Amino acid sequence: MSQRLTPLEIMTKLISFPTVSRDTNLPLIDWVEDYMVSHGITAHRWPDPDQPHKAALFAHVGPVEKGAIVLSGHTDVVPVDGQPWDSDPFTVTERDGKYFGRGTCDMKGFDALAIWALVEAQHRGIKRPLQLALSFDEEVGCTGAPPMIVAMQDVLPKGSAVVVGEPSMMQAVTGHKGGFGFDTHVVGYEVHSSIMHTGVNAVMSAAPLIDWANQRNARNMAAQPMGVAAMFDPPWTTCHVGMIEGGTAHNITAKDCRFMMDFRTVPGEVPEIWREAYLDQVREVEAQMQAVHPEARIDVTEKFAVPALQPENGGEAETLVRTLTGDNATHVVSYGTEAGQFQEAGYSAVICGPGDIAQAHQPNEFITVEQFNAGHEFMERLLDRLVE
């Protein structure tokens, strides 16, 4: 393990671990920890007390002092179930100038580059510290990063600038939307559909809540975007239901209906306003249901909450990335990342990583060789800066 692997060799190893969010990431964490230790780097784990099969990992190289640059990535990937892949998704395959494999783009390509940079920093010697942070459960709502960030600050000197390597084509992304989602369980009362007025149909009771989302989207779309919101596409907060299930037969009023109501809020908007607006609507529909039968109800559980990444005025992370990439344009994205969580914890944060987000989660996911090499060049320039 004392051999210094290339970024491609590291990515190939990382891809070989099928760390789908529903499954364990410990074999990958074991390998990274062993690789770190073989190069004299102390790696620290944060095991999830609620999920013993998952852990985060972080490490520090260089002077034991505050102000490190933090390279942040997640270890989980989305499922490949039902996707038509042309090659083994957990084996890196090169063809047509692209590296194919689940996670090559999102985001084990960056993880590999970050691991490579940390080991190189250890061997070259650096005057400013460099840290690595690898989380889990990013793909199910960025739920693994917040406890990891807290744990890092208890063990390592606090870093000051975080580069989150989500695929951005190596551009400096300085803002993204926030997000949160509610697991909504509508509980009705079953009767024969011929006397439906005496029962409560959970599916039909869910419909007004989903239509409320449609109406709010239409209203937001028609409004004139203001301030930071105008930078985004779309330039408004979105309400979305992507999954729904319920009912047992066509001639029975549905006893259950479940769906997720997700919100993606533009920076500057107060998420609590959207929470209350939705919960008010839930309470209104629930009252109508209980007027028919008192056992009917709606259970709502918030499943995730991701803060927006606010553009920083002269932020350290942005300045660093712009210096290393030469990119001085303004970029924001509508997807959420762990960057907002680092920022919320007091770090300067920016998104910059190789690959195109359009390839993320797709069958035959890939990162181009050109983009992977661009990420490698970025890390070389970062190391040059840290040894000055």
mmCIF file of C-alpha atoms in Angstrom:
data_model
loop_
_atom_site.group_PDB
_atom_site.id
_atom_site.type_symbol
_atom_site.label_atom_id
_atom_site.label_comp_id
_atom_site.label_asym_id
_atom_site.label_seq_id
_atom_site.Cartn_x
_atom_site.Cartn_y
_atom_site.Cartn_z
ATOM 1 C CA MET A 1 0.000 0.000 0.000
ATOM 2 C CA SER A 2 3.038 2.345 0.288
ATOM 3 C CA GLN A 3 3.060 2.751 -3.489
ATOM 4 C CA ARG A 4 1.918 6.188 -4.631
ATOM 5 C CA LEU A 5 -1.001 5.493 -6.940
ATOM 6 C CA THR A 6 -2.005 7.693 -9.837
ATOM 7 C CA PRO A 7 -5.356 9.514 -9.765
ATOM 8 C CA LEU A 8 -6.715 7.043 -12.334
ATOM 9 C CA GLU A 9 -5.597 4.061 -10.267
ATOM 10 C CA ILE A 10 -7.267 5.539 -7.194
ATOM 11 C CA MET A 11 -10.503 6.269 -9.084
ATOM 12 C CA THR A 12 -10.517 2.747 -10.472
ATOM 13 C CA LYS A 13 -10.271 1.368 -6.938
ATOM 14 C CA LEU A 14 -12.985 3.672 -5.581
ATOM 15 C CA ILE A 15 -15.386 2.796 -8.405
ATOM 16 C CA SER A 16 -14.913 -0.916 -7.639
ATOM 17 C CA PHE A 17 -16.722 -0.418 -4.315
ATOM 18 C CA PRO A 18 -20.513 -0.405 -5.014
ATOM 19 C CA THR A 19 -21.298 2.254 -2.412
ATOM 20 C CA VAL A 20 -24.937 2.808 -3.337
ATOM 21 C CA SER A 21 -26.523 4.942 -0.596
ATOM 22 C CA ARG A 22 -28.710 2.101 0.655
ATOM 23 C CA ASP A 23 -25.622 -0.090 1.198
ATOM 24 C CA THR A 24 -22.417 0.085 3.217
ATOM 25 C CA ASN A 25 -19.463 2.306 2.354
ATOM 26 C CA LEU A 26 -17.123 0.711 4.917
ATOM 27 C CA PRO A 27 -14.992 -1.315 2.464
ATOM 28 C CA LEU A 28 -14.179 1.924 0.628
ATOM 29 C CA ILE A 29 -13.463 3.748 3.899
ATOM 30 C CA ASP A 30 -11.253 0.834 5.020
ATOM 31 C CA TRP A 31 -9.239 1.045 1.810
ATOM 32 C CA VAL A 32 -8.810 4.829 1.947
ATOM 33 C CA GLU A 33 -7.798 4.687 5.608
ATOM 34 C CA ASP A 34 -5.223 1.971 4.925
ATOM 35 C CA TYR A 35 -3.864 3.932 1.973
ATOM 36 C CA MET A 36 -3.553 7.071 4.096
ATOM 37 C CA VAL A 37 -1.838 5.220 6.937
ATOM 38 C CA SER A 38 0.627 3.597 4.508
ATOM 39 C CA HIS A 39 1.819 7.095 3.671
ATOM 40 C CA GLY A 40 2.072 8.276 7.251
ATOM 41 C CA ILE A 41 -1.252 10.112 7.318
ATOM 42 C CA THR A 42 -3.591 9.711 10.276
ATOM 43 C CA ALA A 43 -7.130 9.232 9.032
ATOM 44 C CA HIS A 44 -10.077 9.771 11.356
ATOM 45 C CA ARG A 45 -13.452 8.064 11.074
ATOM 46 C CA TRP A 46 -16.842 9.260 12.147
ATOM 47 C CA PRO A 47 -19.062 6.157 12.334
ATOM 48 C CA ASP A 48 -22.782 6.847 12.071
ATOM 49 C CA PRO A 49 -24.344 5.674 15.353
ATOM 50 C CA ASP A 50 -27.678 5.105 13.625
ATOM 51 C CA GLN A 51 -26.169 3.232 10.657
ATOM 52 C CA PRO A 52 -23.249 1.078 11.801
ATOM 53 C CA HIS A 53 -22.517 0.126 8.192
ATOM 54 C CA LYS A 54 -21.577 3.686 7.245
ATOM 55 C CA ALA A 55 -18.804 6.108 8.191
ATOM 56 C CA ALA A 56 -17.219 9.385 7.149
ATOM 57 C CA LEU A 57 -13.462 9.887 6.972
ATOM 58 C CA PHE A 58 -11.287 12.972 7.278
ATOM 59 C CA ALA A 59 -7.570 13.700 7.458
ATOM 60 C CA HIS A 60 -5.077 16.557 7.839
ATOM 61 C CA VAL A 61 -1.638 17.033 6.247
ATOM 62 C CA GLY A 62 0.839 19.821 6.877
ATOM 63 C CA PRO A 63 1.323 22.214 9.793
ATOM 64 C CA VAL A 64 -1.001 21.460 12.704
ATOM 65 C CA GLU A 65 -2.720 24.826 12.603
ATOM 66 C CA LYS A 66 -5.985 26.404 11.549
ATOM 67 C CA GLY A 67 -6.692 27.674 8.060
ATOM 68 C CA ALA A 68 -6.445 24.483 5.976
ATOM 69 C CA ILE A 69 -7.820 24.104 2.471
ATOM 70 C CA VAL A 70 -10.469 21.356 2.684
ATOM 71 C CA LEU A 71 -11.166 19.060 -0.280
ATOM 72 C CA SER A 72 -14.692 17.698 0.216
ATOM 73 C CA GLY A 73 -16.415 14.813 -1.532
ATOM 74 C CA HIS A 74 -19.046 12.163 -0.874
ATOM 75 C CA THR A 75 -18.526 8.408 -1.146
ATOM 76 C CA ASP A 76 -22.070 7.260 -1.962
ATOM 77 C CA VAL A 77 -23.527 6.819 -5.428
ATOM 78 C CA VAL A 78 -27.022 6.371 -6.814
ATOM 79 C CA PRO A 79 -28.337 2.909 -7.827
ATOM 80 C CA VAL A 80 -27.806 1.325 -11.222
ATOM 81 C CA ASP A 81 -30.976 -0.792 -10.955
ATOM 82 C CA GLY A 82 -32.872 -0.921 -14.236
ATOM 83 C CA GLN A 83 -30.368 1.225 -16.119
ATOM 84 C CA PRO A 84 -29.083 -0.066 -19.491
ATOM 85 C CA TRP A 85 -25.296 0.001 -19.029
ATOM 86 C CA ASP A 86 -22.972 -1.048 -21.862
ATOM 87 C CA SER A 87 -20.243 -2.102 -19.407
ATOM 88 C CA ASP A 88 -19.881 -3.080 -15.757
ATOM 89 C CA PRO A 89 -20.864 0.091 -13.832
ATOM 90 C CA PHE A 90 -18.401 -0.738 -11.053
ATOM 91 C CA THR A 91 -15.406 -1.182 -13.337
ATOM 92 C CA VAL A 92 -13.805 1.863 -14.934
ATOM 93 C CA THR A 93 -13.900 1.405 -18.699
ATOM 94 C CA GLU A 94 -12.116 3.796 -21.048
ATOM 95 C CA ARG A 95 -13.438 4.334 -24.548
ATOM 96 C CA ASP A 96 -13.892 7.290 -26.903
ATOM 97 C CA GLY A 97 -11.966 9.635 -24.612
ATOM 98 C CA LYS A 98 -14.204 8.922 -21.616
ATOM 99 C CA TYR A 99 -13.994 6.990 -18.364
ATOM 100 C CA PHE A 100 -17.268 5.119 -17.796
ATOM 101 C CA GLY A 101 -18.451 3.882 -14.395
ATOM 102 C CA ARG A 102 -20.903 4.694 -11.629
ATOM 103 C CA GLY A 103 -19.435 7.638 -9.754
ATOM 104 C CA THR A 104 -16.778 8.642 -12.275
ATOM 105 C CA CYS A 105 -18.550 11.986 -12.603
ATOM 106 C CA ASP A 106 -20.521 12.143 -9.350
ATOM 107 C CA MET A 107 -18.121 12.173 -7.607
ATOM 108 C CA LYS A 108 -15.448 9.547 -7.133
ATOM 109 C CA GLY A 109 -13.400 11.181 -9.865
ATOM 110 C CA PHE A 110 -12.892 14.179 -7.617
ATOM 111 C CA ASP A 111 -12.508 11.960 -4.542
ATOM 112 C CA ALA A 112 -9.614 10.179 -6.256
ATOM 113 C CA LEU A 113 -7.951 13.473 -7.155
ATOM 114 C CA ALA A 114 -8.364 14.732 -3.581
ATOM 115 C CA ILE A 115 -6.876 11.544 -2.098
ATOM 116 C CA TRP A 116 -3.982 11.775 -4.556
ATOM 117 C CA ALA A 117 -3.394 15.440 -3.603
ATOM 118 C CA LEU A 118 -3.346 14.662 0.118
ATOM 119 C CA VAL A 119 -0.729 11.916 -0.312
ATOM 120 C CA GLU A 120 1.347 14.139 -2.591
ATOM 121 C CA ALA A 121 1.133 16.953 -0.042
ATOM 122 C CA GLN A 122 2.431 14.580 2.631
ATOM 123 C CA HIS A 123 5.462 13.635 0.529
ATOM 124 C CA ARG A 124 6.251 17.058 -0.932
ATOM 125 C CA GLY A 125 5.840 18.996 2.295
ATOM 126 C CA ILE A 126 3.479 21.966 2.452
ATOM 127 C CA LYS A 127 3.524 25.207 4.398
ATOM 128 C CA ARG A 128 -0.257 25.565 4.584
ATOM 129 C CA PRO A 129 -2.341 22.566 5.703
ATOM 130 C CA LEU A 130 -4.567 20.516 3.446
ATOM 131 C CA GLN A 131 -7.522 18.437 4.633
ATOM 132 C CA LEU A 132 -9.668 15.712 3.098
ATOM 133 C CA ALA A 133 -13.331 15.167 4.024
ATOM 134 C CA LEU A 134 -15.264 12.174 2.644
ATOM 135 C CA SER A 135 -18.933 11.938 3.642
ATOM 136 C CA PHE A 136 -21.799 9.492 3.046
ATOM 137 C CA ASP A 137 -25.520 9.764 2.275
ATOM 138 C CA GLU A 138 -25.164 12.868 0.136
ATOM 139 C CA GLU A 139 -27.380 11.321 -2.508
ATOM 140 C CA VAL A 140 -30.297 10.868 -0.083
ATOM 141 C CA GLY A 141 -30.392 14.466 1.148
ATOM 142 C CA CYS A 142 -26.888 15.480 2.282
ATOM 143 C CA THR A 143 -27.575 13.932 5.688
ATOM 144 C CA GLY A 144 -24.083 12.585 6.369
ATOM 145 C CA ALA A 145 -22.097 15.818 6.124
ATOM 146 C CA PRO A 146 -23.397 17.862 9.107
ATOM 147 C CA PRO A 147 -22.298 15.388 11.822
ATOM 148 C CA MET A 148 -19.017 14.856 9.956
ATOM 149 C CA ILE A 149 -18.347 18.605 9.940
ATOM 150 C CA VAL A 150 -18.959 18.781 13.684
ATOM 151 C CA ALA A 151 -16.690 15.777 14.277
ATOM 152 C CA MET A 152 -13.912 17.279 12.144
ATOM 153 C CA GLN A 153 -13.798 20.404 14.250
ATOM 154 C CA ASP A 154 -13.465 18.329 17.415
ATOM 155 C CA VAL A 155 -10.421 16.471 16.034
ATOM 156 C CA LEU A 156 -8.674 18.646 13.431
ATOM 157 C CA PRO A 157 -7.665 22.326 13.392
ATOM 158 C CA LYS A 158 -10.519 24.098 11.641
ATOM 159 C CA GLY A 159 -10.035 24.731 7.957
ATOM 160 C CA SER A 160 -10.991 28.023 6.385
ATOM 161 C CA ALA A 161 -11.729 27.353 2.701
ATOM 162 C CA VAL A 162 -13.640 24.337 1.373
ATOM 163 C CA VAL A 163 -13.648 23.138 -2.234
ATOM 164 C CA VAL A 164 -16.615 20.805 -2.782
ATOM 165 C CA GLY A 165 -15.785 18.803 -5.888
ATOM 166 C CA GLU A 166 -19.224 18.232 -7.380
ATOM 167 C CA PRO A 167 -19.059 18.194 -11.195
ATOM 168 C CA SER A 168 -18.911 21.790 -12.414
ATOM 169 C CA MET A 169 -16.637 21.486 -15.480
ATOM 170 C CA MET A 170 -13.921 22.964 -13.251
ATOM 171 C CA GLN A 171 -15.811 26.246 -13.004
ATOM 172 C CA ALA A 172 -16.137 28.205 -9.774
ATOM 173 C CA VAL A 173 -19.759 27.746 -8.661
ATOM 174 C CA THR A 174 -20.480 30.215 -5.884
ATOM 175 C CA GLY A 175 -24.166 29.626 -5.174
ATOM 176 C CA HIS A 176 -26.783 26.899 -5.165
ATOM 177 C CA LYS A 177 -30.369 26.455 -4.057
ATOM 178 C CA GLY A 178 -31.341 25.058 -0.699
ATOM 179 C CA GLY A 179 -33.606 22.066 -0.388
ATOM 180 C CA PHE A 180 -35.809 20.190 2.026
ATOM 181 C CA GLY A 181 -38.389 17.468 1.711
ATOM 182 C CA PHE A 182 -41.353 16.028 3.586
ATOM 183 C CA ASP A 183 -42.404 12.394 3.659
ATOM 184 C CA THR A 184 -46.180 12.820 3.591
ATOM 185 C CA HIS A 185 -48.411 9.919 4.665
ATOM 186 C CA VAL A 186 -52.115 10.482 4.119
ATOM 187 C CA VAL A 187 -54.224 8.018 6.160
ATOM 188 C CA GLY A 188 -57.806 7.634 4.987
ATOM 189 C CA TYR A 189 -60.761 5.457 5.942
ATOM 190 C CA GLU A 190 -61.754 2.514 3.753
ATOM 191 C CA VAL A 191 -65.291 1.939 2.503
ATOM 192 C CA HIS A 192 -66.761 0.569 -0.714
ATOM 193 C CA SER A 193 -66.438 3.170 -3.453
ATOM 194 C CA SER A 194 -70.206 3.085 -4.034
ATOM 195 C CA ILE A 195 -70.566 4.880 -0.676
ATOM 196 C CA MET A 196 -67.360 6.864 -0.913
ATOM 197 C CA HIS A 197 -68.933 9.865 0.824
ATOM 198 C CA THR A 198 -68.849 7.928 4.105
ATOM 199 C CA GLY A 199 -65.155 7.146 3.832
ATOM 200 C CA VAL A 200 -61.963 9.139 3.300
ATOM 201 C CA ASN A 201 -59.958 8.429 0.156
ATOM 202 C CA ALA A 202 -56.277 9.004 0.964
ATOM 203 C CA VAL A 203 -55.302 9.280 -2.708
ATOM 204 C CA MET A 204 -57.952 11.873 -3.456
ATOM 205 C CA SER A 205 -57.091 13.746 -0.252
ATOM 206 C CA ALA A 206 -53.456 13.859 -1.346
ATOM 207 C CA ALA A 207 -54.447 15.391 -4.661
ATOM 208 C CA PRO A 208 -55.187 18.915 -3.282
ATOM 209 C CA LEU A 209 -51.735 19.003 -1.668
ATOM 210 C CA ILE A 210 -50.057 18.094 -4.948
ATOM 211 C CA ASP A 211 -52.227 20.585 -6.812
ATOM 212 C CA TRP A 212 -51.182 23.219 -4.254
ATOM 213 C CA ALA A 213 -47.605 22.597 -5.397
ATOM 214 C CA ASN A 214 -48.664 23.072 -9.029
ATOM 215 C CA GLN A 215 -50.362 26.353 -8.182
ATOM 216 C CA ARG A 216 -47.374 27.664 -6.230
ATOM 217 C CA ASN A 217 -45.020 26.748 -9.073
ATOM 218 C CA ALA A 218 -47.221 28.596 -11.549
ATOM 219 C CA ARG A 219 -47.318 31.638 -9.268
ATOM 220 C CA ASN A 220 -43.548 31.603 -8.719
ATOM 221 C CA MET A 221 -42.890 31.171 -12.427
ATOM 222 C CA ALA A 222 -45.018 34.218 -13.250
ATOM 223 C CA ALA A 223 -43.323 36.475 -10.678
ATOM 224 C CA GLN A 224 -40.444 38.798 -11.577
ATOM 225 C CA PRO A 225 -37.210 37.310 -10.132
ATOM 226 C CA MET A 226 -35.303 39.649 -7.862
ATOM 227 C CA GLY A 227 -31.730 39.839 -6.575
ATOM 228 C CA VAL A 228 -29.732 36.611 -6.305
ATOM 229 C CA ALA A 229 -32.753 34.569 -7.459
ATOM 230 C CA ALA A 230 -32.427 36.003 -10.963
ATOM 231 C CA MET A 231 -29.088 34.173 -11.357
ATOM 232 C CA PHE A 232 -30.701 30.732 -11.187
ATOM 233 C CA ASP A 233 -32.442 28.501 -13.712
ATOM 234 C CA PRO A 234 -35.266 28.440 -12.891
ATOM 235 C CA PRO A 235 -35.067 31.730 -10.964
ATOM 236 C CA TRP A 236 -37.701 30.723 -8.418
ATOM 237 C CA THR A 237 -38.355 28.234 -5.635
ATOM 238 C CA THR A 238 -39.775 24.945 -6.915
ATOM 239 C CA CYS A 239 -42.225 22.522 -5.259
ATOM 240 C CA HIS A 240 -42.030 18.967 -6.543
ATOM 241 C CA VAL A 241 -43.551 15.520 -6.062
ATOM 242 C CA GLY A 242 -41.550 12.814 -7.809
ATOM 243 C CA MET A 243 -42.951 9.657 -6.175
ATOM 244 C CA ILE A 244 -46.413 8.607 -5.020
ATOM 245 C CA GLU A 245 -48.040 5.329 -4.021
ATOM 246 C CA GLY A 246 -51.328 4.298 -2.463
ATOM 247 C CA GLY A 247 -54.592 2.426 -2.633
ATOM 248 C CA THR A 248 -55.452 -1.274 -2.793
ATOM 249 C CA ALA A 249 -58.252 -1.596 -5.383
ATOM 250 C CA HIS A 250 -60.221 0.583 -7.771
ATOM 251 C CA ASN A 251 -63.458 0.097 -5.808
ATOM 252 C CA ILE A 252 -62.155 0.854 -2.296
ATOM 253 C CA THR A 253 -61.501 4.333 -0.936
ATOM 254 C CA ALA A 254 -57.749 4.321 -0.430
ATOM 255 C CA LYS A 255 -56.574 3.783 3.142
ATOM 256 C CA ASP A 256 -53.034 5.050 2.501
ATOM 257 C CA CYS A 257 -51.210 7.375 0.180
ATOM 258 C CA ARG A 258 -47.537 8.339 0.477
ATOM 259 C CA PHE A 259 -45.537 10.913 -1.420
ATOM 260 C CA MET A 260 -42.521 13.157 -0.997
ATOM 261 C CA MET A 261 -42.966 16.915 -1.244
ATOM 262 C CA ASP A 262 -39.622 18.513 -2.062
ATOM 263 C CA PHE A 263 -38.685 22.192 -2.161
ATOM 264 C CA ARG A 264 -35.672 23.839 -3.779
ATOM 265 C CA THR A 265 -35.403 27.368 -2.459
ATOM 266 C CA VAL A 266 -33.427 30.210 -3.980
ATOM 267 C CA PRO A 267 -30.813 31.829 -1.706
ATOM 268 C CA GLY A 268 -32.280 34.732 0.208
ATOM 269 C CA GLU A 269 -35.672 33.136 0.763
ATOM 270 C CA VAL A 270 -36.469 31.919 4.269
ATOM 271 C CA PRO A 271 -37.147 28.154 4.079
ATOM 272 C CA GLU A 272 -39.324 28.329 7.187
ATOM 273 C CA ILE A 273 -41.906 30.332 5.235
ATOM 274 C CA TRP A 274 -42.252 27.449 2.781
ATOM 275 C CA ARG A 275 -42.383 24.896 5.570
ATOM 276 C CA GLU A 276 -45.222 26.714 7.277
ATOM 277 C CA ALA A 277 -47.089 27.285 4.017
ATOM 278 C CA TYR A 278 -47.058 23.575 3.262
ATOM 279 C CA LEU A 279 -47.916 22.517 6.802
ATOM 280 C CA ASP A 280 -50.809 24.996 6.840
ATOM 281 C CA GLN A 281 -52.137 23.353 3.701
ATOM 282 C CA VAL A 282 -51.698 19.912 5.273
ATOM 283 C CA ARG A 283 -53.661 20.970 8.353
ATOM 284 C CA GLU A 284 -56.465 22.363 6.178
ATOM 285 C CA VAL A 285 -56.811 19.125 4.187
ATOM 286 C CA GLU A 286 -56.554 17.033 7.360
ATOM 287 C CA ALA A 287 -59.409 18.981 8.966
ATOM 288 C CA GLN A 288 -61.590 18.256 5.934
ATOM 289 C CA MET A 289 -60.740 14.540 6.188
ATOM 290 C CA GLN A 290 -61.482 14.371 9.908
ATOM 291 C CA ALA A 291 -64.834 16.087 9.392
ATOM 292 C CA VAL A 292 -65.820 12.872 7.554
ATOM 293 C CA HIS A 293 -64.061 10.404 9.860
ATOM 294 C CA PRO A 294 -62.006 11.238 12.991
ATOM 295 C CA GLU A 295 -59.460 8.457 12.380
ATOM 296 C CA ALA A 296 -58.246 10.047 9.173
ATOM 297 C CA ARG A 297 -55.004 12.000 9.441
ATOM 298 C CA ILE A 298 -51.874 13.208 7.656
ATOM 299 C CA ASP A 299 -48.432 12.401 9.068
ATOM 300 C CA VAL A 300 -45.596 14.619 7.881
ATOM 301 C CA THR A 301 -41.902 13.939 8.533
ATOM 302 C CA GLU A 302 -39.094 16.146 7.316
ATOM 303 C CA LYS A 303 -36.557 13.804 5.695
ATOM 304 C CA PHE A 304 -33.788 16.193 4.736
ATOM 305 C CA ALA A 305 -32.851 19.862 4.809
ATOM 306 C CA VAL A 306 -29.951 21.332 2.845
ATOM 307 C CA PRO A 307 -29.082 25.018 3.248
ATOM 308 C CA ALA A 308 -28.441 27.137 0.181
ATOM 309 C CA LEU A 309 -24.916 28.169 -0.742
ATOM 310 C CA GLN A 310 -24.847 31.950 -0.565
ATOM 311 C CA PRO A 311 -22.463 33.779 -2.913
ATOM 312 C CA GLU A 312 -19.709 35.285 -0.769
ATOM 313 C CA ASN A 313 -18.362 38.779 -1.307
ATOM 314 C CA GLY A 314 -14.652 38.196 -1.774
ATOM 315 C CA GLY A 315 -14.813 34.765 -0.142
ATOM 316 C CA GLU A 316 -11.527 32.929 0.403
ATOM 317 C CA ALA A 317 -12.649 29.702 -1.275
ATOM 318 C CA GLU A 318 -13.924 31.514 -4.362
ATOM 319 C CA THR A 319 -10.760 33.591 -4.612
ATOM 320 C CA LEU A 320 -8.585 30.485 -4.360
ATOM 321 C CA VAL A 321 -10.465 28.584 -7.067
ATOM 322 C CA ARG A 322 -10.575 31.544 -9.408
ATOM 323 C CA THR A 323 -6.819 31.982 -8.991
ATOM 324 C CA LEU A 324 -6.161 28.311 -9.772
ATOM 325 C CA THR A 325 -8.602 27.997 -12.685
ATOM 326 C CA GLY A 326 -8.579 31.477 -14.181
ATOM 327 C CA ASP A 327 -12.380 31.383 -14.211
ATOM 328 C CA ASN A 328 -13.825 34.808 -13.393
ATOM 329 C CA ALA A 329 -17.378 34.251 -14.640
ATOM 330 C CA THR A 330 -20.432 33.914 -12.393
ATOM 331 C CA HIS A 331 -21.875 30.416 -12.001
ATOM 332 C CA VAL A 332 -24.726 29.147 -9.832
ATOM 333 C CA VAL A 333 -26.609 25.822 -9.895
ATOM 334 C CA SER A 334 -30.069 24.676 -8.898
ATOM 335 C CA TYR A 335 -28.993 21.380 -7.323
ATOM 336 C CA GLY A 336 -27.952 21.194 -3.687
ATOM 337 C CA THR A 337 -24.558 20.160 -2.280
ATOM 338 C CA GLU A 338 -22.696 19.924 1.003
ATOM 339 C CA ALA A 339 -21.114 23.336 0.307
ATOM 340 C CA GLY A 340 -24.026 25.121 1.975
ATOM 341 C CA GLN A 341 -23.563 22.950 5.064
ATOM 342 C CA PHE A 342 -19.870 23.828 5.320
ATOM 343 C CA GLN A 343 -20.740 27.494 4.846
ATOM 344 C CA GLU A 344 -23.378 27.268 7.560
ATOM 345 C CA ALA A 345 -20.665 25.865 9.870
ATOM 346 C CA GLY A 346 -18.465 28.916 9.324
ATOM 347 C CA TYR A 347 -16.275 27.857 6.391
ATOM 348 C CA SER A 348 -15.819 29.770 3.162
ATOM 349 C CA ALA A 349 -17.095 27.389 0.478
ATOM 350 C CA VAL A 350 -17.166 26.999 -3.279
ATOM 351 C CA ILE A 351 -18.020 24.201 -5.732
ATOM 352 C CA CYS A 352 -15.401 23.176 -8.268
ATOM 353 C CA GLY A 353 -14.923 19.715 -9.699
ATOM 354 C CA PRO A 354 -14.354 17.872 -12.968
ATOM 355 C CA GLY A 355 -17.165 16.536 -15.107
ATOM 356 C CA ASP A 356 -20.588 17.603 -16.301
ATOM 357 C CA ILE A 357 -23.566 17.332 -13.926
ATOM 358 C CA ALA A 358 -25.647 16.225 -16.938
ATOM 359 C CA GLN A 359 -23.852 12.862 -16.755
ATOM 360 C CA ALA A 360 -24.592 12.326 -13.055
ATOM 361 C CA HIS A 361 -27.030 9.496 -12.218
ATOM 362 C CA GLN A 362 -27.257 8.456 -15.873
ATOM 363 C CA PRO A 363 -26.753 4.992 -17.365
ATOM 364 C CA ASN A 364 -23.228 4.851 -18.801
ATOM 365 C CA GLU A 365 -22.178 7.685 -16.484
ATOM 366 C CA PHE A 366 -18.812 9.059 -17.547
ATOM 367 C CA ILE A 367 -16.202 11.722 -17.054
ATOM 368 C CA THR A 368 -14.124 12.736 -20.048
ATOM 369 C CA VAL A 369 -10.416 12.066 -19.908
ATOM 370 C CA GLU A 370 -9.934 15.773 -20.638
ATOM 371 C CA GLN A 371 -11.979 16.819 -17.605
ATOM 372 C CA PHE A 372 -10.271 14.295 -15.327
ATOM 373 C CA ASN A 373 -6.903 15.606 -16.449
ATOM 374 C CA ALA A 374 -8.106 19.169 -15.867
ATOM 375 C CA GLY A 375 -8.918 18.168 -12.291
ATOM 376 C CA HIS A 376 -5.410 16.709 -11.959
ATOM 377 C CA GLU A 377 -3.866 19.948 -13.198
ATOM 378 C CA PHE A 378 -5.968 21.887 -10.673
ATOM 379 C CA MET A 379 -4.579 19.745 -7.847
ATOM 380 C CA GLU A 380 -1.015 20.251 -9.097
ATOM 381 C CA ARG A 381 -1.500 24.020 -9.040
ATOM 382 C CA LEU A 382 -3.031 23.800 -5.566
ATOM 383 C CA LEU A 383 -0.025 21.854 -4.284
ATOM 384 C CA ASP A 384 2.355 24.382 -5.835
ATOM 385 C CA ARG A 385 0.488 27.101 -3.962
ATOM 386 C CA LEU A 386 0.595 25.232 -0.647
ATOM 387 C CA VAL A 387 4.378 24.715 -0.749
ATOM 388 C CA GLU A 388 5.139 28.400 -1.392
#
